[in-house]
mmCIF file of C-alpha atoms in Angstrom:
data_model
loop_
_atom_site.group_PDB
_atom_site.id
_atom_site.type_symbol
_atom_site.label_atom_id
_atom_site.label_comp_id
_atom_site.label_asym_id
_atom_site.label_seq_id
_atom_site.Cartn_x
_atom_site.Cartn_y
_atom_site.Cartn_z
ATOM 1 C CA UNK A 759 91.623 119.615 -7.375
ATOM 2 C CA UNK A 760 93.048 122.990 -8.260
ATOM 3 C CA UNK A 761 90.941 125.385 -10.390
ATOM 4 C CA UNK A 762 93.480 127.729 -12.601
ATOM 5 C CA UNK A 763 92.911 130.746 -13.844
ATOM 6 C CA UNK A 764 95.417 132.690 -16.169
ATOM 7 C CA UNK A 765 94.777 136.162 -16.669
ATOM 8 C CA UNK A 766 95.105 138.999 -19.112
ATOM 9 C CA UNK A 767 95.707 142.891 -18.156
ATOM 10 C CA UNK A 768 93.020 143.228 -20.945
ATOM 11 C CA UNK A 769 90.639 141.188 -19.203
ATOM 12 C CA UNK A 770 91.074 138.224 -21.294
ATOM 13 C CA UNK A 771 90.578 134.717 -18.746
ATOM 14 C CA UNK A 772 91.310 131.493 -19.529
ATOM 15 C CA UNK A 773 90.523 128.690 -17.042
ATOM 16 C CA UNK A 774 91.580 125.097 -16.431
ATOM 17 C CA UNK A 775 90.728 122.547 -13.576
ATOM 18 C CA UNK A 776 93.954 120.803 -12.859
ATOM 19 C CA UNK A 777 93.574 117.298 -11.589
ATOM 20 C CA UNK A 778 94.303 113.338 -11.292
ATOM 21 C CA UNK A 779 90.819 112.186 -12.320
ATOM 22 C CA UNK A 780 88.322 114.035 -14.400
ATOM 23 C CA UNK A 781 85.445 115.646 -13.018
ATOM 24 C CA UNK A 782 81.749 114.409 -13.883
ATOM 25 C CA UNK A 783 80.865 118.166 -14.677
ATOM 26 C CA UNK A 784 83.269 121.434 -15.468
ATOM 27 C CA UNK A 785 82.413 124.860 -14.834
ATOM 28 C CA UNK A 786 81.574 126.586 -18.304
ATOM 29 C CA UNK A 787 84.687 128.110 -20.089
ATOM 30 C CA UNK A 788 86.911 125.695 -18.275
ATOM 31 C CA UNK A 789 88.972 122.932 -19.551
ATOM 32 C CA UNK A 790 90.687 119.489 -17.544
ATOM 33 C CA UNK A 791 94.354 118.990 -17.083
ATOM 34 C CA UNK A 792 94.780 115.801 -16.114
ATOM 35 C CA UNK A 793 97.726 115.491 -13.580
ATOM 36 C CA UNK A 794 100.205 114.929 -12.804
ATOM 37 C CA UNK A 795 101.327 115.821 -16.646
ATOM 38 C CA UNK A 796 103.683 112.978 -18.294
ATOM 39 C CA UNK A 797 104.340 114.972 -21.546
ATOM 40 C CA UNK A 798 105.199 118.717 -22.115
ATOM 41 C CA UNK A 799 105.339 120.291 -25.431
ATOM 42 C CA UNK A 800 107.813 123.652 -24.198
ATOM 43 C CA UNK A 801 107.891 126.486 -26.002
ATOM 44 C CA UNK A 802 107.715 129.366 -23.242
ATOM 45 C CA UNK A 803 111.175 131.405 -22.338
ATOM 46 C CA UNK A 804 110.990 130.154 -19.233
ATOM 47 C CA UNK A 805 109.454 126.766 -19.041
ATOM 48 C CA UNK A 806 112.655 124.399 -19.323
ATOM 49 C CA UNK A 807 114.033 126.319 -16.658
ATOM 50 C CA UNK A 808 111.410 125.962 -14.360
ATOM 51 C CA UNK A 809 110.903 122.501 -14.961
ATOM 52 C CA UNK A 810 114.609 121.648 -14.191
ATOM 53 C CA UNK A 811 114.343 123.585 -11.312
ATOM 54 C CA UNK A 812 111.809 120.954 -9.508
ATOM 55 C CA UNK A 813 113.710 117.981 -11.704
ATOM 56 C CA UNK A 814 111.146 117.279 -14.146
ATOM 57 C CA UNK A 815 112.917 117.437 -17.110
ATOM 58 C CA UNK A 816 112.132 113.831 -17.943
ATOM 59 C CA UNK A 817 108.878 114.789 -18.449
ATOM 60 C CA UNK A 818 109.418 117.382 -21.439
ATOM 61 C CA UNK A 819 109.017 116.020 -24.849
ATOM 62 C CA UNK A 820 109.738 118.753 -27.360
ATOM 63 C CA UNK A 821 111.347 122.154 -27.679
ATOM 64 C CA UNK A 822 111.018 124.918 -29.863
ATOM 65 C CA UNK A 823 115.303 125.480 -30.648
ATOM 66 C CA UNK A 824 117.639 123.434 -29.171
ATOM 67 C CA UNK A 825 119.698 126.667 -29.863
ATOM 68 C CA UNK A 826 117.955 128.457 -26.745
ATOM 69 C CA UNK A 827 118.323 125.408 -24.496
ATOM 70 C CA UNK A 828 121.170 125.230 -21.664
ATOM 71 C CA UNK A 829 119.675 122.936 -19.504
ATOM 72 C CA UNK A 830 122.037 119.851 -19.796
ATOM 73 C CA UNK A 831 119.757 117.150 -18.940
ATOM 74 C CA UNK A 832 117.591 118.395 -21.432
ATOM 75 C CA UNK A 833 120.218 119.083 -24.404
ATOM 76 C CA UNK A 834 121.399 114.968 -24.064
ATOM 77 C CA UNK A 835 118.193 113.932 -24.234
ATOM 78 C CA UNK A 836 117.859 115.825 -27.478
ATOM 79 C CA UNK A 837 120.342 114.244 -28.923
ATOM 80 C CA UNK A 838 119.234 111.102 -28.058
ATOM 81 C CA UNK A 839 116.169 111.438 -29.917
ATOM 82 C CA UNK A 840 113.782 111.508 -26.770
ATOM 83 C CA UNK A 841 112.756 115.115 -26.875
ATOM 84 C CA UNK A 842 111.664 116.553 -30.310
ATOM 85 C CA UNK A 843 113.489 119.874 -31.724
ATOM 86 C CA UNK A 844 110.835 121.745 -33.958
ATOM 87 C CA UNK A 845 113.865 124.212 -34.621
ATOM 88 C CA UNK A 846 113.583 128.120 -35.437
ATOM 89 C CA UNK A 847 110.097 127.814 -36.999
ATOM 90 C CA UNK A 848 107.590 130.694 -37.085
ATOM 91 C CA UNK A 849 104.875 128.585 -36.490
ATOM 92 C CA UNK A 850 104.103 124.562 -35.691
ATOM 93 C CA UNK A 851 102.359 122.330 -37.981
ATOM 94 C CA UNK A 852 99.741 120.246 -36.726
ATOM 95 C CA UNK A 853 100.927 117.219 -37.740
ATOM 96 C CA UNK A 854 104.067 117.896 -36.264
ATOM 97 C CA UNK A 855 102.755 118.323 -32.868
ATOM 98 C CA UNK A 856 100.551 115.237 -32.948
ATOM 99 C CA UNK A 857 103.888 112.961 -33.562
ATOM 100 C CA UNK A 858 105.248 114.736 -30.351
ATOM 101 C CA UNK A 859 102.190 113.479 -28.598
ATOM 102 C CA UNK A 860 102.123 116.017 -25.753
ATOM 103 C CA UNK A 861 99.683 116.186 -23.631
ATOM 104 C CA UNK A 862 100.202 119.862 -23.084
ATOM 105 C CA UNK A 863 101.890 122.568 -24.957
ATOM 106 C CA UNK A 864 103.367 125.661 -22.689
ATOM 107 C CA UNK A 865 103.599 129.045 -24.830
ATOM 108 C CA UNK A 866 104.211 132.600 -25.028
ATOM 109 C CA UNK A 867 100.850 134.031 -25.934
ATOM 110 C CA UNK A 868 102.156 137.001 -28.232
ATOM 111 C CA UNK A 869 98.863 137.545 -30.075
ATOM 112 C CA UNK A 870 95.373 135.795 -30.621
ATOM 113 C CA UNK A 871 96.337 132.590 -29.080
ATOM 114 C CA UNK A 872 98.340 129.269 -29.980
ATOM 115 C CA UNK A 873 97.491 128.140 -33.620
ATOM 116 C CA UNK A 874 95.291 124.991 -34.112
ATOM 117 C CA UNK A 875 94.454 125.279 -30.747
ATOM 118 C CA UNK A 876 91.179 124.222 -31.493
ATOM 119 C CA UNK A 877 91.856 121.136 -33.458
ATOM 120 C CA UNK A 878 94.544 120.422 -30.892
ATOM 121 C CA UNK A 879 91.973 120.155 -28.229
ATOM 122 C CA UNK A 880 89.956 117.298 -30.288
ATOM 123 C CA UNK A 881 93.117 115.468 -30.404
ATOM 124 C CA UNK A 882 93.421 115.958 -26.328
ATOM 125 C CA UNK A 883 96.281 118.005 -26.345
ATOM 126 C CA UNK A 884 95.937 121.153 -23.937
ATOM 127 C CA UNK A 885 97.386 124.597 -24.810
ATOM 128 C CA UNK A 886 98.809 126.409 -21.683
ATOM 129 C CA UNK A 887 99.588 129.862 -22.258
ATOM 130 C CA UNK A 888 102.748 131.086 -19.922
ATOM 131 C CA UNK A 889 102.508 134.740 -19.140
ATOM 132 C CA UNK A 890 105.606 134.948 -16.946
ATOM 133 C CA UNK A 891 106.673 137.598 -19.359
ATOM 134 C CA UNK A 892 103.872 139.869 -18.363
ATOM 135 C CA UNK A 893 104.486 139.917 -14.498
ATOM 136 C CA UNK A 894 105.895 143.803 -13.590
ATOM 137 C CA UNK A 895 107.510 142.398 -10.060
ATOM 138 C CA UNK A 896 110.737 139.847 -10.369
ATOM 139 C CA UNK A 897 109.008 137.388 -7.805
ATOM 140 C CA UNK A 898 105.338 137.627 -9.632
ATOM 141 C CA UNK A 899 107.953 136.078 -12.346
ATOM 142 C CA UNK A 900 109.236 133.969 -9.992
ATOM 143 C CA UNK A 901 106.071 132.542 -8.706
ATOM 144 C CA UNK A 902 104.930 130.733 -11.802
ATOM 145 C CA UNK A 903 107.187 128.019 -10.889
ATOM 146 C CA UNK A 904 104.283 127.082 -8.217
ATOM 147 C CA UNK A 905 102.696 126.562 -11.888
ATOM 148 C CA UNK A 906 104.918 124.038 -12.513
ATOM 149 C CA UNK A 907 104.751 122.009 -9.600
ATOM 150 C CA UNK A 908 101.455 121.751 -9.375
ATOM 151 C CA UNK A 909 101.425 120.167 -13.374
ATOM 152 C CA UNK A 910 103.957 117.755 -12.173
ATOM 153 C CA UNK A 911 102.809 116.815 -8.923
ATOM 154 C CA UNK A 912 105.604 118.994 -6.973
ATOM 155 C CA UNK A 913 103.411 121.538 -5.614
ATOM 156 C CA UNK A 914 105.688 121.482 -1.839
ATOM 157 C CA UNK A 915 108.735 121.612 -4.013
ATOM 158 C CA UNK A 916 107.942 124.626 -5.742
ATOM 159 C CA UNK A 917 106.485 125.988 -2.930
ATOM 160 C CA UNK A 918 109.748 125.995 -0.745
ATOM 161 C CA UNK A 919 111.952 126.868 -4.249
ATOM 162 C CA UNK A 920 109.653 130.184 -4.623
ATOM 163 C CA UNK A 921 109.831 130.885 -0.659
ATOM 164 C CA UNK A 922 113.686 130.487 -0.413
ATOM 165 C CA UNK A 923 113.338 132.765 -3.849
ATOM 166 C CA UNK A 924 111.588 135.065 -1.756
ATOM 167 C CA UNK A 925 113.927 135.177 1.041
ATOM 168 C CA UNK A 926 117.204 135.714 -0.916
ATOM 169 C CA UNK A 927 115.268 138.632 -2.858
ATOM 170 C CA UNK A 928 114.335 140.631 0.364
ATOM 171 C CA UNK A 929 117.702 140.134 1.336
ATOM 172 C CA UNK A 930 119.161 140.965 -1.621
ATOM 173 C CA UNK A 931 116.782 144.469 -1.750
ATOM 174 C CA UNK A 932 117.758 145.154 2.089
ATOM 175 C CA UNK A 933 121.349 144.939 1.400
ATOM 176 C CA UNK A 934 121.611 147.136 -1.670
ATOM 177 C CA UNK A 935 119.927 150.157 0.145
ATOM 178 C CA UNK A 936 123.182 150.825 1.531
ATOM 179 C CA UNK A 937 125.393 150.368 -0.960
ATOM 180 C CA UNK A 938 126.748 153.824 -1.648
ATOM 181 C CA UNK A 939 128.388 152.390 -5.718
ATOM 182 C CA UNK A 940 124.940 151.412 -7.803
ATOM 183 C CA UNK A 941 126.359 150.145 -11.047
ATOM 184 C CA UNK A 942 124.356 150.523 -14.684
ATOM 185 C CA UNK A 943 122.663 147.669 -15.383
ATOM 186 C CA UNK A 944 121.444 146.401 -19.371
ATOM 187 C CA UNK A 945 119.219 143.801 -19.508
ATOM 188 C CA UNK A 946 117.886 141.445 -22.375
ATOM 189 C CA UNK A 947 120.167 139.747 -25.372
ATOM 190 C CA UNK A 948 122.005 140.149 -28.456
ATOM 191 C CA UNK A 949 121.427 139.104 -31.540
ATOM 192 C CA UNK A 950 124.037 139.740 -34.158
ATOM 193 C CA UNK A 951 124.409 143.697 -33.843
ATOM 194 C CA UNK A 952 121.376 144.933 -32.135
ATOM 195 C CA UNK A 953 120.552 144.724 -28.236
ATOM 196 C CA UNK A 954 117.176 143.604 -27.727
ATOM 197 C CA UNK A 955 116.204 144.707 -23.793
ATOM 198 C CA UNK A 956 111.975 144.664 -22.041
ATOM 199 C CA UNK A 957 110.085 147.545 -22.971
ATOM 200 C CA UNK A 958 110.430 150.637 -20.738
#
């Protein structure tokens, strides 16, 4: 068992109990994932990535825009018709997600939450908010692949990924201190004409 708590710089907490068989009592304010997770609803930046990274790609079932994908496991089984593409849509019907039948949904959380949550958690489906985004250090980014593993079942896997991660960054930070040449760099992406980049 593996209690889960996702946190918010604003104090906001939201907790889930991540196991194989469901407890006979839950802590208050906490809800079950039952794993290891067969189905995954992605719509988080960073999610398909992740998953691919441990080789769990089989187990994601819909995407938000096939346009944003680049995994290539994950783009043929698209086109297959084994992974749903909900498309460039502001916001996911209900009865959209309920054909999917995930049995979680990964998301940005942007604002107040992920809509129909509520009604989504009669039906059994589980929304996970992914707050990779947040993180101010590139391996606190990095870590939330241990996330990952332990929804599939790949918790050693992601363990050694983020450790060799961890390696080649300190590595990486020790040999740039004496590089004398320390190029500009932009980050972020382009859409038509404008340069969208993180705050700050």
């Amino acid at each position: 068992n593996l209690l889960l708590t996702i946190g918010e710089p604003n104090g906001k907490k939201d907790r889930f109990l991540l196991s194989n068989e469901k407890p006979e009592t839950l802590p208050n304010g906490t809800t079950w994932i039952q794993t290891p997770v067969k189905r995954i609803l992605t719509l988080a930046g960073t999610d398909i990535g992740m998953l691919g990274c441990l080789n769990q790609e089989l187990r994601i079932c819909g995407v938000s825009d096939r346009s944003t994908v680049y995994n290539k496991n994950v783009l043929k089984r698209i086109q297959k018709g084994k992974i749903s593409d909900f498309g460039q849509q502001d916001q996911l019907s209900f009865e959209q997600i309920i054909q999917c039948t995930p049995q979680i949904i990964t998301y940005s959380e942007f604002g107040n939450g992920f809509p129909h949550h509520k009604e989504l958690a009669k039906a059994h489906i589980i929304c996970l908010p992914i707050l990779d985004w947040k993180e101010t250090h590139p391996l606190g980014k990095a870590e939330w692949i241990k996330l990952y593993g332990y929804l599939c079942g790949k918790s050693s896997k992601s363990n050694d990924f983020f450790e060799q991660r961890t390696r080649s960054y300190r590595a990486l930070l020790s040999k740039q201190k004496s590089q004398r040449s320390k190029p500009t760099v932009f980050t972020g992406n382009q859409t038509g004409e404008i340069w969208f980049c993180p705050a700050g």
